[in-house]
């Protein structure tokens, strides 16, 4: 999945499910949109649906440090890349 | 017996008795059960919660006996609540203890710093309580608790939260944190909005002594039950917060 397509999906989720108004890619999720740890856990469930597989504990724990939408996109891309590497091995 | 210094002496005695229960009741009676639960219980979390509940039932039994001028009016429906997220206003340190005594199966949010305390930190962790923030070293604990929350609630447990986050010093409802509403939404659970009154007259913020001779009623009532039709529409946390705020009769800014 390209970054643009991923961005579109994540923005749609944040607007529809988390009621974000005009989200910016570098907005601070907590300060600008009241996005907290519980939201992050709900979002993880939706990311698993996008990816089509379950995340490991380590991957989930890393998500708790996410601060911006760009961080979310980087996070998903990193997971996809590491999974791809594992399957190639 | 109406001498103020006599009152203060009686307050002092009751306070000492309560602290004695906290320390010696735990050390001599309950600690063995906690160790047993940690070593042998199949469901450690449920066993710890049950022990906590029993411990505070005795505590409130002592308070009722030694402070008889306080009447307790707790709706029967409150103790019958199951499988719900319970939100309540917060006016005294006694509030969470009363909820623990009332509900055998319960989880709640606890300030992160308490998890570092010896013994107490171990007990609250084993009891399935979790920190308000899931950052840093609490990430895994928060994720684990949230991932099992839906089943915990479906199994009859209650999650109680004081959404103001801290005690109100003037009795007015403060700004609400949406955490409880977010969890209810995530787990598709009903929300009970409760109002507690006058526990601050028995144990006032900033005071060391229980005020045992004040004649008044401590009450706990259900103000509203919010059960969204999650099948057809999942409301936002903000919409749920609005309903909770309305139940408390607080005008939103």
XYZ file of C-alpha atoms in Angstrom:
342
model
C 0.000 0.000 0.000
C 1.392 3.424 -0.916
C 1.853 6.097 1.763
C -0.814 8.249 0.099
C -3.377 5.439 0.190
C -2.476 4.703 3.791
C -2.756 8.359 4.681
C -6.204 8.528 3.131
C -7.393 5.539 5.179
C -5.948 6.804 8.449
C -7.370 10.279 7.958
C -10.802 8.783 7.203
C -10.654 6.749 10.423
C -9.545 9.735 12.495
C -12.287 11.944 11.075
C -15.134 9.396 11.167
C -14.367 7.383 14.300
C -12.440 9.863 16.410
C -14.209 13.021 15.238
C -11.007 14.870 14.320
C -11.633 18.254 12.734
C -9.212 19.299 9.991
C -6.382 17.002 11.068
C -2.899 18.074 10.042
C -0.167 15.513 9.477
C 2.069 17.077 12.109
C -0.582 18.059 14.639
C 0.123 16.872 18.147
C -2.534 14.179 18.519
C -2.970 14.651 22.263
C -2.819 18.422 22.516
C -4.654 19.266 19.312
C -7.228 16.460 19.178
C -7.439 14.967 22.704
C -6.153 11.627 21.413
C -5.034 9.528 24.395
C -3.795 6.001 25.217
C -7.298 4.519 24.995
C -7.758 6.044 21.541
C -4.374 4.647 20.541
C -5.504 1.155 21.537
C -8.742 1.547 19.556
C -6.732 2.774 16.571
C -4.426 -0.256 16.848
C -7.451 -2.500 16.280
C -8.250 -0.578 13.116
C -4.625 -0.697 11.946
C -4.732 -4.483 12.359
C -7.776 -4.537 10.077
C -5.941 -2.453 7.465
C -2.860 -4.669 7.632
C -4.854 -7.894 7.761
C -2.852 -9.415 10.598
C -2.429 -9.085 14.362
C 0.314 -6.957 15.823
C 2.807 -8.334 18.316
C 3.095 -6.990 21.885
C 6.287 -5.147 20.998
C 4.648 -3.532 17.980
C 1.653 -2.480 20.045
C 3.815 -1.011 22.797
C 5.681 1.088 20.232
C 2.369 2.584 19.109
C 1.836 4.153 22.540
C 4.623 6.622 21.781
C 3.008 7.953 18.608
C 2.571 11.743 18.597
C 1.468 12.773 15.090
C -0.364 11.381 12.049
C 2.971 11.201 10.254
C 4.189 9.048 13.164
C 1.208 6.717 12.579
C 2.094 6.399 8.894
C 5.779 5.796 9.700
C 4.747 3.228 12.300
C 2.611 1.254 9.837
C 5.240 1.438 7.105
C 7.921 0.200 9.498
C 5.773 -2.751 10.534
C 4.967 -3.615 6.921
C 8.634 -3.435 5.980
C 9.780 -5.606 8.885
C 7.096 -8.195 8.165
C 8.098 -8.240 4.499
C 11.711 -8.817 5.508
C 10.696 -11.682 7.774
C 8.697 -13.427 5.042
C 11.601 -12.977 2.566
C 13.961 -14.624 5.077
C -20.645 14.007 75.821
C -21.399 17.138 73.777
C -18.034 18.687 74.613
C -16.073 19.468 71.391
C -12.872 18.037 72.860
C -14.740 14.793 73.602
C -15.896 14.751 69.983
C -12.346 15.211 68.792
C -11.139 12.447 71.060
C -13.799 10.095 69.677
C -12.855 11.107 66.128
C -9.260 10.349 67.006
C -10.175 6.918 68.372
C -12.172 6.009 65.253
C -9.359 7.248 63.008
C -6.810 5.166 64.902
C -9.114 2.144 64.740
C -9.488 2.527 60.960
C -5.743 2.859 60.485
C -5.221 -0.137 62.771
C -7.498 -2.135 60.480
C -5.567 -0.945 57.430
C -2.242 -1.997 58.880
C -2.890 -4.897 61.238
C -6.026 -6.193 59.522
C -3.949 -6.532 56.400
C -0.812 -7.884 58.091
C -2.422 -10.425 60.419
C -5.551 -11.457 58.503
C -5.599 -10.606 54.839
C -1.957 -10.797 53.779
C -2.077 -14.612 54.058
C -5.044 -14.768 51.732
C -3.329 -12.472 49.225
C -0.208 -14.641 49.249
C -2.410 -17.734 48.861
C -4.253 -16.143 45.954
C -0.958 -15.180 44.300
C 0.375 -18.721 44.634
C -2.662 -20.894 44.021
C -5.620 -19.002 42.528
C -6.543 -19.926 38.965
C -7.896 -16.448 38.340
C -5.572 -14.236 40.361
C -7.193 -11.000 39.281
C -10.667 -12.109 40.403
C -9.294 -13.457 43.694
C -7.442 -10.234 44.461
C -10.493 -8.140 43.627
C -12.640 -10.309 45.916
C -10.111 -9.948 48.745
C -9.974 -6.170 48.265
C -13.755 -6.080 48.388
C -13.902 -8.123 51.602
C -11.156 -6.025 53.200
C -13.066 -2.808 52.610
C -16.402 -4.341 53.570
C -14.888 -4.882 57.020
C -13.476 -1.346 56.946
C -16.908 0.156 56.243
C -18.436 -2.154 58.841
C -16.073 -0.614 61.390
C -16.974 2.891 60.217
C -20.707 2.228 60.425
C -20.356 0.885 63.930
C -18.091 3.623 65.226
C -19.725 6.534 63.406
C -23.436 5.774 63.835
C -24.543 9.376 63.357
C -23.811 8.988 59.644
C -26.720 7.313 57.863
C -25.880 5.315 54.757
C -28.343 5.407 51.877
C -27.067 3.266 49.051
C -29.601 2.418 46.342
C -30.132 -1.321 46.124
C -29.849 -0.978 42.364
C -26.294 0.306 42.746
C -24.977 -2.900 44.289
C -26.812 -4.858 41.589
C -24.970 -3.157 38.703
C -23.049 -5.611 36.550
C -21.172 -5.497 33.235
C -21.025 -1.721 33.130
C -18.769 1.288 33.120
C -19.664 3.268 36.233
C -18.849 6.950 36.480
C -19.252 8.919 39.681
C -18.419 12.317 41.115
C -15.504 12.312 43.563
C -15.501 14.121 46.907
C -13.483 11.998 49.356
C -10.767 9.373 49.509
C -13.501 7.074 50.823
C -15.268 6.997 47.428
C -13.073 4.450 45.611
C -12.917 2.301 48.763
C -16.722 2.231 48.921
C -16.918 1.116 45.288
C -14.388 -1.639 45.923
C -16.462 -2.810 48.909
C -19.671 -2.742 46.851
C -18.456 -4.578 43.766
C -16.707 -7.899 44.120
C -15.605 -7.888 40.476
C -14.233 -4.488 39.637
C -11.459 -2.710 37.857
C -10.500 0.911 38.147
C -7.952 3.510 37.121
C -5.209 4.332 39.596
C -2.575 7.056 39.565
C 0.628 5.711 38.008
C 2.825 6.548 41.005
C 0.918 4.074 43.204
C 2.211 1.169 41.127
C 5.726 1.879 42.420
C 4.737 1.534 46.077
C 5.821 -1.680 47.803
C 2.994 -4.139 48.632
C 0.223 -1.719 47.633
C 1.626 -1.461 44.083
C 1.809 -5.246 43.866
C -1.792 -5.649 45.059
C -3.293 -3.104 42.674
C -1.357 -4.586 39.770
C -2.529 -8.110 40.622
C -6.072 -6.766 41.025
C -6.169 -5.675 37.404
C -6.280 -1.965 38.168
C -4.475 0.081 35.569
C -2.820 3.495 35.265
C -4.612 6.489 33.812
C -1.859 6.972 31.250
C -0.564 4.182 29.033
C 2.762 5.787 28.284
C 6.262 4.570 29.071
C 6.499 1.590 31.389
C 2.709 1.395 31.647
C 2.146 0.724 27.932
C 1.903 -3.031 28.217
C -0.269 -2.960 31.338
C -2.699 -0.569 29.688
C -2.873 -2.608 26.462
C -3.385 -5.868 28.391
C -6.165 -4.424 30.509
C -7.923 -2.812 27.568
C -7.733 -5.946 25.450
C -9.378 -8.006 28.181
C -11.822 -5.308 29.273
C -14.662 -6.340 26.989
C -14.628 -9.930 28.272
C -14.231 -8.711 31.839
C -17.344 -6.568 31.498
C -19.284 -9.281 29.673
C -18.382 -11.633 32.530
C -20.212 -9.401 35.009
C -17.378 -7.130 36.131
C -17.675 -3.377 36.492
C -15.189 -0.689 35.648
C -15.586 2.322 37.920
C -13.995 5.639 37.155
C -14.158 9.100 38.667
C -14.033 11.131 35.460
C -13.159 14.383 37.214
C -9.800 12.749 37.938
C -9.530 14.333 41.358
C -11.690 15.145 44.364
C -13.945 18.152 44.191
C -13.244 20.462 47.113
C -16.488 22.427 46.830
C -18.856 19.614 45.800
C -19.309 20.989 42.280
C -18.718 18.693 39.311
C -15.442 19.554 37.623
C -14.366 19.070 34.043
C -14.831 15.460 32.942
C -12.151 13.349 31.333
C -13.500 11.291 28.431
C -11.523 8.132 29.291
C -14.490 6.284 30.838
C -16.708 7.121 27.875
C -14.016 5.988 25.439
C -13.710 2.643 27.203
C -17.497 2.179 27.278
C -17.607 2.919 23.559
C -14.716 0.587 22.820
C -16.290 -2.255 24.818
C -19.849 -1.391 23.785
C -20.829 -1.294 27.442
C -23.589 0.636 29.201
C -22.635 3.582 31.388
C -24.140 4.173 34.813
C -23.905 7.717 36.083
C -23.828 7.793 39.881
C -23.832 10.584 42.401
C -22.181 10.176 45.764
C -22.881 12.670 48.539
C -21.479 13.510 51.956
C -18.533 11.106 52.173
C -16.522 14.327 52.438
C -18.382 15.114 55.662
C -17.137 11.849 57.161
C -13.589 12.088 55.797
C -12.888 15.593 54.573
C -10.151 16.472 52.093
C -7.135 17.851 53.900
C -8.137 16.500 57.311
C -6.566 13.599 59.149
C -9.438 12.713 61.466
C -12.754 11.136 60.535
C -15.649 13.431 61.486
C -17.641 10.764 63.254
C -20.149 12.860 65.225
C -21.686 14.834 62.350
C -25.337 13.904 61.825
C -25.980 13.482 58.136
C -26.650 10.984 55.325
C -24.102 9.530 52.988
C -25.859 8.572 49.788
C -25.051 6.830 46.540
C -27.668 7.007 43.809
C -28.011 6.166 40.148
C -28.688 9.330 38.165
C -28.847 7.793 34.718
C -28.236 4.636 32.732
C -26.831 5.282 29.281
C -27.146 2.337 26.935
C -26.444 3.360 23.356
C -27.643 1.209 20.478
C -24.088 0.179 19.620
C -25.319 -2.257 16.951
C -26.594 0.538 14.765
C -24.596 3.580 15.764
C -21.481 3.936 17.878
C -21.648 7.337 19.563
C -18.539 9.444 19.922
C -16.913 9.824 23.319
C -17.906 13.486 23.203
C -21.576 12.573 22.699
C -21.428 10.179 25.660
C -19.692 12.812 27.756
C -22.513 15.214 26.937
C -25.054 12.722 28.278
C -23.030 12.204 31.457
C -22.705 15.955 31.920
C -26.454 16.375 31.430
C -27.109 13.715 34.073
C -25.123 15.775 36.565
C -27.064 18.871 35.523
C -23.906 20.697 34.589
C -24.048 23.270 31.842
C -21.411 22.650 29.197
C -19.048 25.461 28.335
